[in-house]
């Protein structure tokens, strides 16, 4: 089942069960997907493009969560946490730190990186492999650890 079909099905379920927050988040994600398709001039997005949109939506909410927490707005921070949880249900299974660590080591060997100067090459290669399956900041930390 495609992401859009899954969102439509969950939207109907949220309407029936009167889950306003879930319905709102699903509508926002659906709108983002449709906007991206329009921007690219396509009818349907590829799985990778859908994943990219989901990742962007998730990152926006995580950034907002941080801002609200820093500002002491726990009510808004709580709302962001709920939205993050809903969006994460549509994301692929996340990699464990051990799995990610082995991918980082493997990629460093493939690229032939030996110093932190080559961190950009390693980061871009790793992120292509793990797109949507982990957080970029964790990848950054692991790459730095292995290149130092």
CSV table of C-alpha atoms in Angstrom, one decimal:
chain,number,residue,atom,x,y,z
A,1,UNK,CA,0.0,0.0,0.0
A,2,UNK,CA,1.4,3.4,-1.0
A,3,UNK,CA,1.9,6.2,1.6
A,4,UNK,CA,-1.0,8.2,0.1
A,5,UNK,CA,-3.4,5.2,0.3
A,6,UNK,CA,-2.3,4.6,3.9
A,7,UNK,CA,-2.8,8.3,4.8
A,8,UNK,CA,-6.3,8.3,3.1
A,9,UNK,CA,-7.3,5.1,5.0
A,10,UNK,CA,-6.0,6.5,8.3
A,11,UNK,CA,-7.7,9.8,7.6
A,12,UNK,CA,-11.1,8.1,7.2
A,13,UNK,CA,-10.5,6.2,10.5
A,14,UNK,CA,-9.5,9.4,12.3
A,15,UNK,CA,-12.7,11.1,11.0
A,16,UNK,CA,-14.8,8.2,12.3
A,17,UNK,CA,-13.2,8.0,15.7
A,18,UNK,CA,-13.1,11.9,16.0
A,19,UNK,CA,-9.3,12.1,16.5
A,20,UNK,CA,-8.9,15.7,15.7
A,21,UNK,CA,-5.1,15.9,16.3
A,22,UNK,CA,-4.4,12.8,14.2
A,23,UNK,CA,-6.7,14.1,11.4
A,24,UNK,CA,-5.0,17.5,11.4
A,25,UNK,CA,-1.5,16.0,11.1
A,26,UNK,CA,-2.5,13.5,8.4
A,27,UNK,CA,-4.1,16.4,6.4
A,28,UNK,CA,-0.9,18.5,6.8
A,29,UNK,CA,1.3,15.6,5.6
A,30,UNK,CA,-1.0,14.9,2.7
A,31,UNK,CA,-1.0,18.5,1.7
A,32,UNK,CA,2.8,18.5,1.8
A,33,UNK,CA,3.0,15.5,-0.4
A,34,UNK,CA,0.6,17.0,-2.9
A,35,UNK,CA,2.5,20.3,-2.9
A,36,UNK,CA,5.7,18.5,-3.5
A,37,UNK,CA,4.2,16.5,-6.4
A,38,UNK,CA,2.8,19.8,-7.9
A,39,UNK,CA,6.2,21.5,-7.4
A,40,UNK,CA,7.9,18.6,-9.3
A,41,UNK,CA,5.2,18.5,-11.9
A,42,UNK,CA,4.2,14.9,-11.2
A,43,UNK,CA,1.0,13.1,-10.4
A,44,UNK,CA,2.6,10.7,-8.0
A,45,UNK,CA,5.8,10.9,-6.0
A,46,UNK,CA,8.3,8.1,-5.8
A,47,UNK,CA,8.8,6.3,-2.5
A,48,UNK,CA,12.1,8.2,-2.0
A,49,UNK,CA,10.4,11.6,-2.7
A,50,UNK,CA,7.6,10.7,-0.2
A,51,UNK,CA,10.2,9.7,2.4
A,52,UNK,CA,12.0,13.0,1.8
A,53,UNK,CA,8.7,15.0,2.5
A,54,UNK,CA,8.0,12.9,5.6
A,55,UNK,CA,11.6,13.5,6.9
A,56,UNK,CA,11.2,17.3,6.2
A,57,UNK,CA,7.9,17.4,8.1
A,58,UNK,CA,9.4,15.4,11.0
A,59,UNK,CA,12.5,17.7,11.2
A,60,UNK,CA,10.3,20.8,11.2
A,61,UNK,CA,8.4,19.5,14.2
A,62,UNK,CA,11.5,18.5,16.0
A,63,UNK,CA,12.9,21.9,15.5
A,64,UNK,CA,9.7,23.5,16.7
A,65,UNK,CA,9.7,21.2,19.7
A,66,UNK,CA,13.2,22.4,20.6
A,67,UNK,CA,12.2,26.0,20.2
A,68,UNK,CA,9.0,25.6,22.3
A,69,UNK,CA,10.9,23.8,25.0
A,70,UNK,CA,13.6,26.5,25.2
A,71,UNK,CA,10.9,29.1,25.4
A,72,UNK,CA,9.1,27.3,28.2
A,73,UNK,CA,5.9,26.7,26.2
A,74,UNK,CA,5.2,23.1,27.4
A,75,UNK,CA,1.7,23.2,25.9
A,76,UNK,CA,3.0,23.7,22.4
A,77,UNK,CA,5.9,21.4,23.0
A,78,UNK,CA,3.5,18.6,24.0
A,79,UNK,CA,1.5,19.2,20.8
A,80,UNK,CA,4.7,18.8,18.7
A,81,UNK,CA,5.5,15.6,20.5
A,82,UNK,CA,2.1,14.1,19.6
A,83,UNK,CA,2.6,15.3,15.9
A,84,UNK,CA,6.0,13.7,15.8
A,85,UNK,CA,4.6,10.4,17.1
A,86,UNK,CA,1.9,10.4,14.4
A,87,UNK,CA,4.4,11.2,11.6
A,88,UNK,CA,6.8,8.5,12.8
A,89,UNK,CA,4.2,5.8,12.2
A,90,UNK,CA,4.6,6.5,8.5
A,91,UNK,CA,8.4,6.4,8.5
A,92,UNK,CA,10.3,3.2,7.8
A,93,UNK,CA,11.8,1.3,10.7
A,94,UNK,CA,14.6,3.2,12.3
A,95,UNK,CA,18.1,1.7,12.4
A,96,UNK,CA,19.7,0.7,15.7
A,97,UNK,CA,22.9,2.6,16.7
A,98,UNK,CA,24.9,-0.7,16.1
A,99,UNK,CA,23.5,-1.1,12.6
A,100,UNK,CA,24.2,2.5,11.8
A,101,UNK,CA,27.7,2.3,13.2
A,102,UNK,CA,28.6,-0.6,10.9
A,103,UNK,CA,27.2,1.3,7.9
A,104,UNK,CA,29.3,4.3,8.8
A,105,UNK,CA,32.5,2.2,9.1
A,106,UNK,CA,31.7,0.4,5.8
A,107,UNK,CA,31.1,3.8,4.1
A,108,UNK,CA,34.3,5.3,5.4
A,109,UNK,CA,36.2,2.3,3.9
A,110,UNK,CA,34.4,2.6,0.6
A,111,UNK,CA,35.1,6.3,0.3
A,112,UNK,CA,38.6,5.9,1.6
A,113,UNK,CA,38.3,8.8,4.1
A,114,UNK,CA,41.1,9.2,6.6
A,115,UNK,CA,40.5,12.6,8.2
A,116,UNK,CA,37.8,15.0,9.3
A,117,UNK,CA,38.4,17.0,6.1
A,118,UNK,CA,36.6,14.3,4.2
A,119,UNK,CA,33.6,14.3,6.5
A,120,UNK,CA,31.3,15.8,3.8
A,121,UNK,CA,32.0,12.9,1.4
A,122,UNK,CA,31.3,10.4,4.1
A,123,UNK,CA,28.2,12.1,5.4
A,124,UNK,CA,26.6,12.4,1.9
A,125,UNK,CA,27.4,8.7,1.1
A,126,UNK,CA,26.0,7.5,4.5
A,127,UNK,CA,22.9,9.7,4.2
A,128,UNK,CA,22.1,8.2,0.8
A,129,UNK,CA,22.2,4.7,2.3
A,130,UNK,CA,20.1,5.5,5.4
A,131,UNK,CA,17.7,8.1,4.2
A,132,UNK,CA,14.7,8.3,6.5
A,133,UNK,CA,15.9,5.4,8.6
A,134,UNK,CA,17.8,7.5,11.1
A,135,UNK,CA,18.5,11.0,12.4
A,136,UNK,CA,21.2,13.0,10.6
A,137,UNK,CA,22.7,14.3,13.9
A,138,UNK,CA,23.4,10.7,15.0
A,139,UNK,CA,25.1,10.0,11.7
A,140,UNK,CA,27.2,13.1,12.1
A,141,UNK,CA,28.3,12.1,15.6
A,142,UNK,CA,29.3,8.6,14.5
A,143,UNK,CA,31.2,9.9,11.4
A,144,UNK,CA,33.1,12.3,13.6
A,145,UNK,CA,33.9,9.6,16.1
A,146,UNK,CA,35.3,7.3,13.4
A,147,UNK,CA,37.2,10.0,11.5
A,148,UNK,CA,39.0,11.4,14.6
